[in-house]
């Protein structure tokens, strides 16, 4: 497996889409060299967007979090969250009424931002479910698995409202060794036991890439897909999504995919990045 | 769809395997006519076995429960639980040491009965997991979904011990309308997020049918598979399992499968029972 | 299940996306009332697009075929095929070189139209596969299953080129009763035996909806998703895709989904159209 | 990964179940040291059985084939084929009438041996399918993929007969580098496009292990599962099946699983053999 230097790869593109966790930061904090890399890309006039599978915080909060980690200078307008694509869907398809959700109050802002009323699954009146115009799997926390998962399954069995999953990640890291179930797992479980398919946002789905393209299109005329590079640490989300959208992709080894198993994982998944780099900071 | 009378169907067989929930009892209690049916079958010299996907109670407890519902006369020796096939597996394949489990203390009796030490997942010392010789998904209750599911997933990520699922049912009825997640759902979720396959007991897996056959073989010499009828209310467990084991099958409409959708479900699943009866009591 | 009149439904939208087979035509020919319906929609100033999962013929050929069936007046610019989204992908992501394909010579025009060289899988030199820059599952005919399926599987095992599936339909109707394997089935089989995931075009994937939106955007400024209705006869492609894209959907019962089983299929799949109509012609 | 010497492993068991391809022979012929190993095991009084996923030849033909490869002394009674478990099923569950099959005339002997009439799918009269009492996927050859796969799918859509798959292997090796679709792939494809589940024979399913146990039981009284070792080269069939049946398992690296990727495959599949050996001959 050939390892490319990221600076040589990025030279070939006008627009760089970056995953956040595993590319900019990881469980040890800011990834070494990232501040310098981002500064260099900006100096070269590259257009940057962060595409993050996250419906737990707003673009504003995500921007502040990067500052806290030591990476200033990503304004909210440059951050595309899977929550934002979910909000867009709710706004266009649901338009008015109540949305029952699993997640934190912060995540519910995406529902409220769509002009809808957010109601935690735990507070749904099960005798009046016709009120519920959509059901949303938003965030990994903010609910009680013992009661709320059964509640949402019974709600889903009786409701014909559209169901959206704002982040399809299955697990999230809690320490260097340990993981926890993410809301994507709960949604997947509900799909499986009910034999249904929900509408999913977050990479590898297209909508975030489309939103990123439209956002760049507002500052750069005539942008074509061949001008864009997607940089990510996860084959099944960042690289599969970028490849499917028709843009070039670079896998970095500073997050989910480890150097020693990268070649095997690429080969066995059949998800081939155009480049492999150690990290964007090296 | 032709509906057969159960008494005319049962006439053709020497041995009747019966599912419990949906065939003998359901959420309203004992199914009408069951006491008389069982008495008639015994008077005719049929050999009966109850095959129940259940690792939450012993054959003794299952026998007492039927008495409580008003159906005496099923001794524990005539009841095959998926817990019993799990116990047999642990005895033969694991032999000694600690087994980490999700479930109630009653369910853990199946581990203890195999001569092994039962330890709830919540009490596993995660720094000494080499002690754990097997991991068992036993029962739908007895653990905290908020903490113990993440715990078992982290344990599974680090352990090479065999994993057994004592009951693959995905949901269980809690009222006439509502369901709750069964342990089979939690096991399926763990398989999915980890990309693994566990060893599964309970119908449609073969082991309970095999144990039933061996049990009947102790009182009836030269029993052949064509002497046996499996009676159940669920296509994907009772009927699929019976068909795969090579015995004839009768679907009853007194449980999971409703009369109005039975023909559609049979056709769309492609799981064809040899007979369809309203109930064993009619 | 409430059946809506299509003329009352269409009144609420400025843009109508229509599936072709099952909406405009079916195995008996032109669906009754379609000519009048389309004329009325045009007279009302609706913007129409046909979205068809088809990579076997060009938009020009699809337009001529509708004329032949008795439905003139759909110019090629109003027809979005899954072949067109495939061509766009190949153009942007592959750019130059050879593309190995399964399909007819007519289907290969989508490769050639992307400025690439099309080579049937049967003619690939297996000792020089580095030349192959992409592999495409295009059309249901034009290859020999006995030899070419094994060939493409062996090619896929050795190649790191991107793989595209131009139409994910699994079966296609050959008579009123009989079906045949479509290329989507062959692609799915290859994914399964190799454990890989290919890039897929055709509904329910987003790209055709996006292309439809962009096409309408050239004649109608400020079009919003809530202005658009998707009309189709298949839950898993037309309706799931439309719902996921965030537009309203109408299921018609003039094709794949029959009136007697529609309510059951909607409920069991959990794919809920906003409207159900007998056909666009009634 | 610790590599055990097979002779030290086999010492702990009275009964050895051996896969054929990858354990006794591979694409280069007889695996070095196998003749001596088998002679030693017999001299030590071990009871041997060959368990082979194969419905293309009888136990007699399999025995003769081993002789041809240079391994005499496996009588047909010691060879359990997945065809034999299929025959047993057809005998017990179908009993009389016509069985439509995909496969060679040699494979059809398993149907005829069950006292049934074998009719190739190509020769089924589609207007009289009520005659067809079962449908069998038998062998990798003997039919025309271009016509017979569509034929069997249309037959399956109309028939309620039980469907059996005599060998679930997906691919088979044709040269050192190349593979071809096995009948298990065709069956899997039919299951997928029709949304059905067929009855499957061959490892990892239990029936062959059960037949092996019964066969050994005729020459060795009181055999217990802990007396038996399953030796195989494939994690998903030999090792998963043996583990599920409750017997110990040894993976050999002389076939499908290569030494350099064995540790990764074991870890990622979660299918853990009790031992790993280079081959039975070393």
Short mmCIF file of N, CA and C in Angstrom, two decimals, chain A residues 85-206:
data_model
loop_
_atom_site.label_atom_id
_atom_site.label_comp_id
_atom_site.label_asym_id
_atom_site.label_seq_id
_atom_site.Cartn_x
_atom_site.Cartn_y
_atom_site.Cartn_z
N UNK A 85 -28.72 18.26 7.50
CA UNK A 85 -29.46 17.62 6.40
C UNK A 85 -30.79 17.07 6.92
N UNK A 86 -30.80 16.63 8.17
CA UNK A 86 -32.06 16.15 8.77
C UNK A 86 -33.04 17.32 8.91
N UNK A 87 -32.55 18.47 9.40
CA UNK A 87 -33.40 19.64 9.53
C UNK A 87 -33.99 20.03 8.19
N UNK A 88 -33.16 20.03 7.16
CA UNK A 88 -33.63 20.38 5.81
C UNK A 88 -34.76 19.44 5.37
N UNK A 89 -34.57 18.14 5.62
CA UNK A 89 -35.61 17.16 5.25
C UNK A 89 -36.90 17.43 5.99
N UNK A 90 -36.81 17.65 7.30
CA UNK A 90 -38.02 17.87 8.11
C UNK A 90 -38.77 19.10 7.62
N UNK A 91 -38.01 20.14 7.31
CA UNK A 91 -38.58 21.39 6.83
C UNK A 91 -39.35 21.19 5.53
N UNK A 92 -38.76 20.39 4.62
CA UNK A 92 -39.33 20.24 3.30
C UNK A 92 -40.43 19.21 3.24
N UNK A 93 -40.31 18.15 4.03
CA UNK A 93 -41.23 17.03 3.88
C UNK A 93 -42.31 17.04 4.96
N UNK A 94 -42.00 17.53 6.17
CA UNK A 94 -42.97 17.47 7.26
C UNK A 94 -43.69 18.80 7.44
N UNK A 95 -42.92 19.87 7.42
CA UNK A 95 -43.46 21.25 7.38
C UNK A 95 -44.10 21.75 8.67
N UNK A 96 -44.99 20.97 9.30
CA UNK A 96 -45.60 21.47 10.53
C UNK A 96 -46.00 20.31 11.43
N UNK A 97 -46.14 20.59 12.73
CA UNK A 97 -46.60 19.57 13.67
C UNK A 97 -45.51 19.08 14.60
N UNK A 98 -45.79 17.95 15.28
CA UNK A 98 -44.90 17.41 16.29
C UNK A 98 -43.97 16.34 15.73
N UNK A 99 -42.72 16.38 16.19
CA UNK A 99 -41.76 15.34 15.83
C UNK A 99 -41.28 14.67 17.12
N UNK A 100 -41.53 13.37 17.24
CA UNK A 100 -41.03 12.62 18.40
C UNK A 100 -39.58 12.25 18.15
N UNK A 101 -38.73 12.41 19.18
CA UNK A 101 -37.30 12.17 18.95
C UNK A 101 -36.65 11.42 20.10
N UNK A 102 -35.57 10.71 19.75
CA UNK A 102 -34.64 10.15 20.73
C UNK A 102 -33.39 11.01 20.69
N UNK A 103 -33.02 11.61 21.82
CA UNK A 103 -31.81 12.43 21.82
C UNK A 103 -31.84 13.48 22.90
N UNK A 104 -30.82 14.33 22.89
CA UNK A 104 -30.71 15.39 23.88
C UNK A 104 -31.51 16.63 23.44
N UNK A 105 -31.68 17.55 24.39
CA UNK A 105 -32.35 18.81 24.06
C UNK A 105 -31.55 19.59 23.02
N UNK A 106 -30.22 19.50 23.08
CA UNK A 106 -29.39 20.19 22.08
C UNK A 106 -29.69 19.65 20.68
N UNK A 107 -29.83 18.34 20.57
CA UNK A 107 -30.13 17.74 19.26
C UNK A 107 -31.50 18.18 18.77
N UNK A 108 -32.44 18.33 19.71
CA UNK A 108 -33.81 18.72 19.32
C UNK A 108 -33.85 20.08 18.66
N UNK A 109 -32.79 20.87 18.81
CA UNK A 109 -32.74 22.17 18.13
C UNK A 109 -32.87 22.03 16.62
N UNK A 110 -32.42 20.91 16.08
CA UNK A 110 -32.55 20.70 14.64
C UNK A 110 -34.02 20.58 14.23
N UNK A 111 -34.85 20.02 15.12
CA UNK A 111 -36.29 19.93 14.84
C UNK A 111 -36.93 21.32 14.96
N UNK A 112 -36.58 22.00 16.04
CA UNK A 112 -37.14 23.33 16.29
C UNK A 112 -36.72 24.30 15.19
N UNK A 113 -35.48 24.13 14.74
CA UNK A 113 -34.97 24.97 13.65
C UNK A 113 -35.71 24.76 12.34
N UNK A 114 -36.40 23.62 12.22
CA UNK A 114 -37.20 23.36 11.02
C UNK A 114 -38.62 23.89 11.17
N UNK A 115 -38.86 24.62 12.29
CA UNK A 115 -40.19 25.17 12.52
C UNK A 115 -41.19 24.17 13.06
N UNK A 116 -40.70 23.09 13.64
CA UNK A 116 -41.56 22.02 14.13
C UNK A 116 -41.49 21.95 15.65
N UNK A 117 -42.41 21.19 16.24
CA UNK A 117 -42.44 21.03 17.68
C UNK A 117 -41.73 19.72 18.05
N UNK A 118 -40.73 19.81 18.93
CA UNK A 118 -39.96 18.62 19.31
C UNK A 118 -40.50 18.04 20.60
N UNK A 119 -40.74 16.71 20.61
CA UNK A 119 -41.26 16.07 21.80
C UNK A 119 -40.47 14.78 22.03
N UNK A 120 -39.83 14.65 23.21
CA UNK A 120 -39.06 13.42 23.47
C UNK A 120 -39.97 12.20 23.40
N UNK A 121 -39.46 11.09 22.89
CA UNK A 121 -40.26 9.85 22.81
C UNK A 121 -40.87 9.53 24.17
N UNK A 122 -40.13 9.79 25.23
CA UNK A 122 -40.63 9.48 26.59
C UNK A 122 -41.90 10.24 26.94
N UNK A 123 -42.14 11.36 26.28
CA UNK A 123 -43.29 12.19 26.62
C UNK A 123 -44.45 12.09 25.62
N UNK A 124 -44.31 11.20 24.64
CA UNK A 124 -45.39 11.03 23.65
C UNK A 124 -46.61 10.41 24.34
N UNK A 125 -47.77 10.97 24.07
CA UNK A 125 -49.03 10.39 24.54
C UNK A 125 -49.41 9.27 23.56
N UNK A 126 -49.23 8.02 24.00
CA UNK A 126 -49.39 6.90 23.07
C UNK A 126 -50.84 6.72 22.63
N UNK A 127 -51.76 7.38 23.27
CA UNK A 127 -53.16 7.27 22.84
C UNK A 127 -53.51 8.33 21.79
N UNK A 128 -52.54 9.23 21.53
CA UNK A 128 -52.83 10.27 20.53
C UNK A 128 -51.70 10.41 19.52
N UNK A 129 -51.31 9.28 18.94
CA UNK A 129 -50.11 9.33 18.10
C UNK A 129 -50.37 9.93 16.73
N UNK A 130 -51.63 10.19 16.37
CA UNK A 130 -51.88 10.83 15.08
C UNK A 130 -51.28 12.23 15.02
N UNK A 131 -51.03 12.79 16.20
CA UNK A 131 -50.36 14.09 16.29
C UNK A 131 -48.92 14.06 15.79
N UNK A 132 -48.31 12.88 15.84
CA UNK A 132 -46.87 12.79 15.56
C UNK A 132 -46.66 12.75 14.06
N UNK A 133 -46.01 13.77 13.51
CA UNK A 133 -45.85 13.90 12.06
C UNK A 133 -44.53 13.31 11.55
N UNK A 134 -43.58 13.05 12.45
CA UNK A 134 -42.33 12.39 12.08
C UNK A 134 -41.70 11.84 13.35
N UNK A 135 -40.80 10.88 13.17
CA UNK A 135 -40.08 10.28 14.28
C UNK A 135 -38.60 10.36 13.93
N UNK A 136 -37.78 10.88 14.87
CA UNK A 136 -36.37 11.13 14.56
C UNK A 136 -35.43 10.47 15.56
N UNK A 137 -34.47 9.70 15.03
CA UNK A 137 -33.35 9.18 15.83
C UNK A 137 -32.23 10.20 15.71
N UNK A 138 -31.99 10.96 16.77
CA UNK A 138 -31.09 12.11 16.66
C UNK A 138 -29.72 11.89 17.28
N UNK A 139 -29.71 11.55 18.56
CA UNK A 139 -28.46 11.68 19.32
C UNK A 139 -28.24 10.43 20.17
N UNK A 140 -26.98 10.18 20.54
CA UNK A 140 -26.62 8.96 21.27
C UNK A 140 -27.01 9.01 22.74
N UNK A 141 -27.35 10.17 23.23
CA UNK A 141 -27.69 10.29 24.65
C UNK A 141 -29.01 11.02 24.81
N UNK A 142 -29.45 11.16 26.07
CA UNK A 142 -30.66 11.91 26.34
C UNK A 142 -31.89 11.05 26.47
N UNK A 143 -31.72 9.73 26.51
CA UNK A 143 -32.89 8.87 26.68
C UNK A 143 -32.48 7.63 27.46
N UNK A 144 -33.50 6.92 27.93
CA UNK A 144 -33.27 5.74 28.77
C UNK A 144 -33.52 4.50 27.91
N UNK A 145 -32.46 3.74 27.64
CA UNK A 145 -32.61 2.56 26.78
C UNK A 145 -33.65 1.59 27.32
N UNK A 146 -33.72 1.46 28.65
CA UNK A 146 -34.62 0.47 29.24
C UNK A 146 -36.09 0.73 28.89
N UNK A 147 -36.46 1.98 28.78
CA UNK A 147 -37.87 2.27 28.54
C UNK A 147 -38.11 2.89 27.16
N UNK A 148 -37.22 3.76 26.72
CA UNK A 148 -37.52 4.54 25.51
C UNK A 148 -37.38 3.74 24.23
N UNK A 149 -36.53 2.70 24.24
CA UNK A 149 -36.40 1.90 23.01
C UNK A 149 -37.69 1.11 22.78
N UNK A 150 -38.23 0.48 23.81
CA UNK A 150 -39.52 -0.20 23.66
C UNK A 150 -40.61 0.79 23.26
N UNK A 151 -40.56 1.97 23.84
CA UNK A 151 -41.55 3.00 23.53
C UNK A 151 -41.51 3.38 22.05
N UNK A 152 -40.31 3.59 21.53
CA UNK A 152 -40.23 4.01 20.13
C UNK A 152 -40.63 2.86 19.20
N UNK A 153 -40.33 1.63 19.58
CA UNK A 153 -40.74 0.48 18.75
C UNK A 153 -42.26 0.36 18.71
N UNK A 154 -42.90 0.52 19.85
CA UNK A 154 -44.36 0.46 19.85
C UNK A 154 -44.98 1.64 19.10
N UNK A 155 -44.35 2.81 19.22
CA UNK A 155 -44.80 3.97 18.45
C UNK A 155 -44.69 3.69 16.94
N UNK A 156 -43.55 3.14 16.54
CA UNK A 156 -43.32 2.85 15.13
C UNK A 156 -44.30 1.81 14.59
N UNK A 157 -44.68 0.85 15.43
CA UNK A 157 -45.63 -0.18 14.99
C UNK A 157 -46.99 0.40 14.66
N UNK A 158 -47.32 1.54 15.27
CA UNK A 158 -48.65 2.09 15.08
C UNK A 158 -48.70 3.32 14.19
N UNK A 159 -47.55 3.91 13.94
CA UNK A 159 -47.53 5.19 13.24
C UNK A 159 -47.16 5.02 11.77
N UNK A 160 -47.68 5.90 10.92
CA UNK A 160 -47.28 5.91 9.52
C UNK A 160 -46.44 7.15 9.21
N UNK A 161 -45.98 7.83 10.24
CA UNK A 161 -45.17 9.03 10.04
C UNK A 161 -43.80 8.65 9.48
N UNK A 162 -43.19 9.54 8.69
CA UNK A 162 -41.83 9.26 8.22
C UNK A 162 -40.84 9.20 9.39
N UNK A 163 -39.83 8.38 9.21
CA UNK A 163 -38.83 8.15 10.26
C UNK A 163 -37.47 8.55 9.71
N UNK A 164 -36.76 9.39 10.45
CA UNK A 164 -35.44 9.83 9.98
C UNK A 164 -34.37 9.45 11.00
N UNK A 165 -33.21 9.09 10.48
CA UNK A 165 -32.05 8.75 11.31
C UNK A 165 -30.98 9.79 10.99
N UNK A 166 -30.64 10.60 11.99
CA UNK A 166 -29.78 11.75 11.72
C UNK A 166 -28.30 11.39 11.71
N UNK A 167 -27.97 10.17 12.12
CA UNK A 167 -26.57 9.77 12.16
C UNK A 167 -26.55 8.26 12.22
N UNK A 168 -26.03 7.63 11.19
CA UNK A 168 -26.09 6.18 11.11
C UNK A 168 -24.87 5.49 11.74
N UNK A 169 -23.96 6.26 12.35
CA UNK A 169 -22.83 5.60 13.02
C UNK A 169 -23.38 4.60 14.04
N UNK A 170 -22.74 3.44 14.13
CA UNK A 170 -23.23 2.37 15.01
C UNK A 170 -22.65 2.44 16.42
N UNK A 171 -21.38 2.82 16.52
CA UNK A 171 -20.70 2.86 17.82
C UNK A 171 -19.97 4.19 17.91
N UNK A 172 -19.73 4.66 19.11
CA UNK A 172 -18.84 5.81 19.24
C UNK A 172 -17.82 5.52 20.33
N UNK A 173 -16.60 6.05 20.19
CA UNK A 173 -15.54 5.77 21.15
C UNK A 173 -15.76 6.55 22.44
N UNK A 174 -15.61 5.88 23.59
CA UNK A 174 -15.74 6.61 24.85
C UNK A 174 -14.38 6.73 25.56
N UNK A 175 -13.51 5.76 25.32
CA UNK A 175 -12.13 5.89 25.76
C UNK A 175 -11.28 5.32 24.62
N UNK A 176 -9.96 5.23 24.84
CA UNK A 176 -9.12 4.67 23.79
C UNK A 176 -9.53 3.24 23.46
N UNK A 177 -10.07 2.50 24.44
CA UNK A 177 -10.42 1.09 24.22
C UNK A 177 -11.90 0.83 24.09
N UNK A 178 -12.72 1.64 24.75
CA UNK A 178 -14.11 1.27 24.88
C UNK A 178 -15.02 2.06 23.94
N UNK A 179 -16.10 1.38 23.54
CA UNK A 179 -17.09 2.00 22.66
C UNK A 179 -18.46 1.96 23.34
N UNK A 180 -19.39 2.71 22.80
CA UNK A 180 -20.77 2.66 23.27
C UNK A 180 -21.69 2.67 22.06
N UNK A 181 -22.89 2.15 22.25
CA UNK A 181 -23.89 2.13 21.18
C UNK A 181 -24.28 3.55 20.77
N UNK A 182 -24.20 3.86 19.49
CA UNK A 182 -24.68 5.14 18.99
C UNK A 182 -26.13 4.99 18.53
N UNK A 183 -26.79 6.10 18.29
CA UNK A 183 -28.21 6.05 17.95
C UNK A 183 -28.46 5.30 16.64
N UNK A 184 -27.47 5.28 15.75
CA UNK A 184 -27.60 4.50 14.52
C UNK A 184 -27.84 3.03 14.79
N UNK A 185 -27.26 2.51 15.86
CA UNK A 185 -27.50 1.11 16.24
C UNK A 185 -28.94 0.89 16.67
N UNK A 186 -29.46 1.83 17.43
CA UNK A 186 -30.84 1.69 17.91
C UNK A 186 -31.81 1.76 16.71
N UNK A 187 -31.51 2.65 15.79
CA UNK A 187 -32.34 2.75 14.58
C UNK A 187 -32.27 1.46 13.77
N UNK A 188 -31.05 0.93 13.62
CA UNK A 188 -30.86 -0.31 12.86
C UNK A 188 -31.63 -1.47 13.50
N UNK A 189 -31.59 -1.52 14.83
CA UNK A 189 -32.32 -2.56 15.56
C UNK A 189 -33.82 -2.44 15.30
N UNK A 190 -34.33 -1.22 15.35
CA UNK A 190 -35.76 -1.00 15.11
C UNK A 190 -36.12 -1.40 13.67
N UNK A 191 -35.27 -1.04 12.72
CA UNK A 191 -35.51 -1.46 11.33
C UNK A 191 -35.58 -2.98 11.24
N UNK A 192 -34.66 -3.64 11.92
CA UNK A 192 -34.56 -5.09 11.81
C UNK A 192 -35.77 -5.79 12.43
N UNK A 193 -36.15 -5.41 13.63
CA UNK A 193 -37.25 -6.12 14.29
C UNK A 193 -38.59 -5.79 13.63
N UNK A 194 -38.68 -4.64 12.97
CA UNK A 194 -39.94 -4.26 12.33
C UNK A 194 -39.95 -4.54 10.82
N UNK A 195 -38.81 -4.92 10.27
CA UNK A 195 -38.74 -5.17 8.83
C UNK A 195 -38.93 -3.92 7.99
N UNK A 196 -38.49 -2.78 8.48
CA UNK A 196 -38.68 -1.52 7.77
C UNK A 196 -37.35 -0.86 7.39
N UNK A 197 -37.44 0.15 6.54
CA UNK A 197 -36.27 0.95 6.17
C UNK A 197 -36.55 2.42 6.43
N UNK A 198 -35.70 3.05 7.21
CA UNK A 198 -35.90 4.47 7.52
C UNK A 198 -35.08 5.35 6.55
N UNK A 199 -35.36 6.63 6.57
CA UNK A 199 -34.58 7.59 5.78
C UNK A 199 -33.34 7.98 6.59
N UNK A 200 -32.18 7.84 5.98
CA UNK A 200 -30.94 8.03 6.73
C UNK A 200 -30.12 9.20 6.23
N UNK A 201 -29.60 9.95 7.17
CA UNK A 201 -28.73 11.07 6.84
C UNK A 201 -27.32 10.77 7.36
N UNK A 202 -26.38 11.61 7.04
CA UNK A 202 -25.00 11.36 7.42
C UNK A 202 -24.30 10.54 6.34
N UNK A 203 -22.97 10.75 6.23
CA UNK A 203 -22.19 9.94 5.28
C UNK A 203 -22.40 8.46 5.58
N UNK A 204 -22.51 7.53 4.64
CA UNK A 204 -22.22 7.70 3.22
C UNK A 204 -23.39 8.24 2.40
N UNK A 205 -24.53 8.58 3.04
CA UNK A 205 -25.64 9.11 2.24
C UNK A 205 -25.20 10.41 1.55
N UNK A 206 -25.85 10.69 0.44
CA UNK A 206 -25.44 11.77 -0.44
C UNK A 206 -25.67 13.19 0.08
#
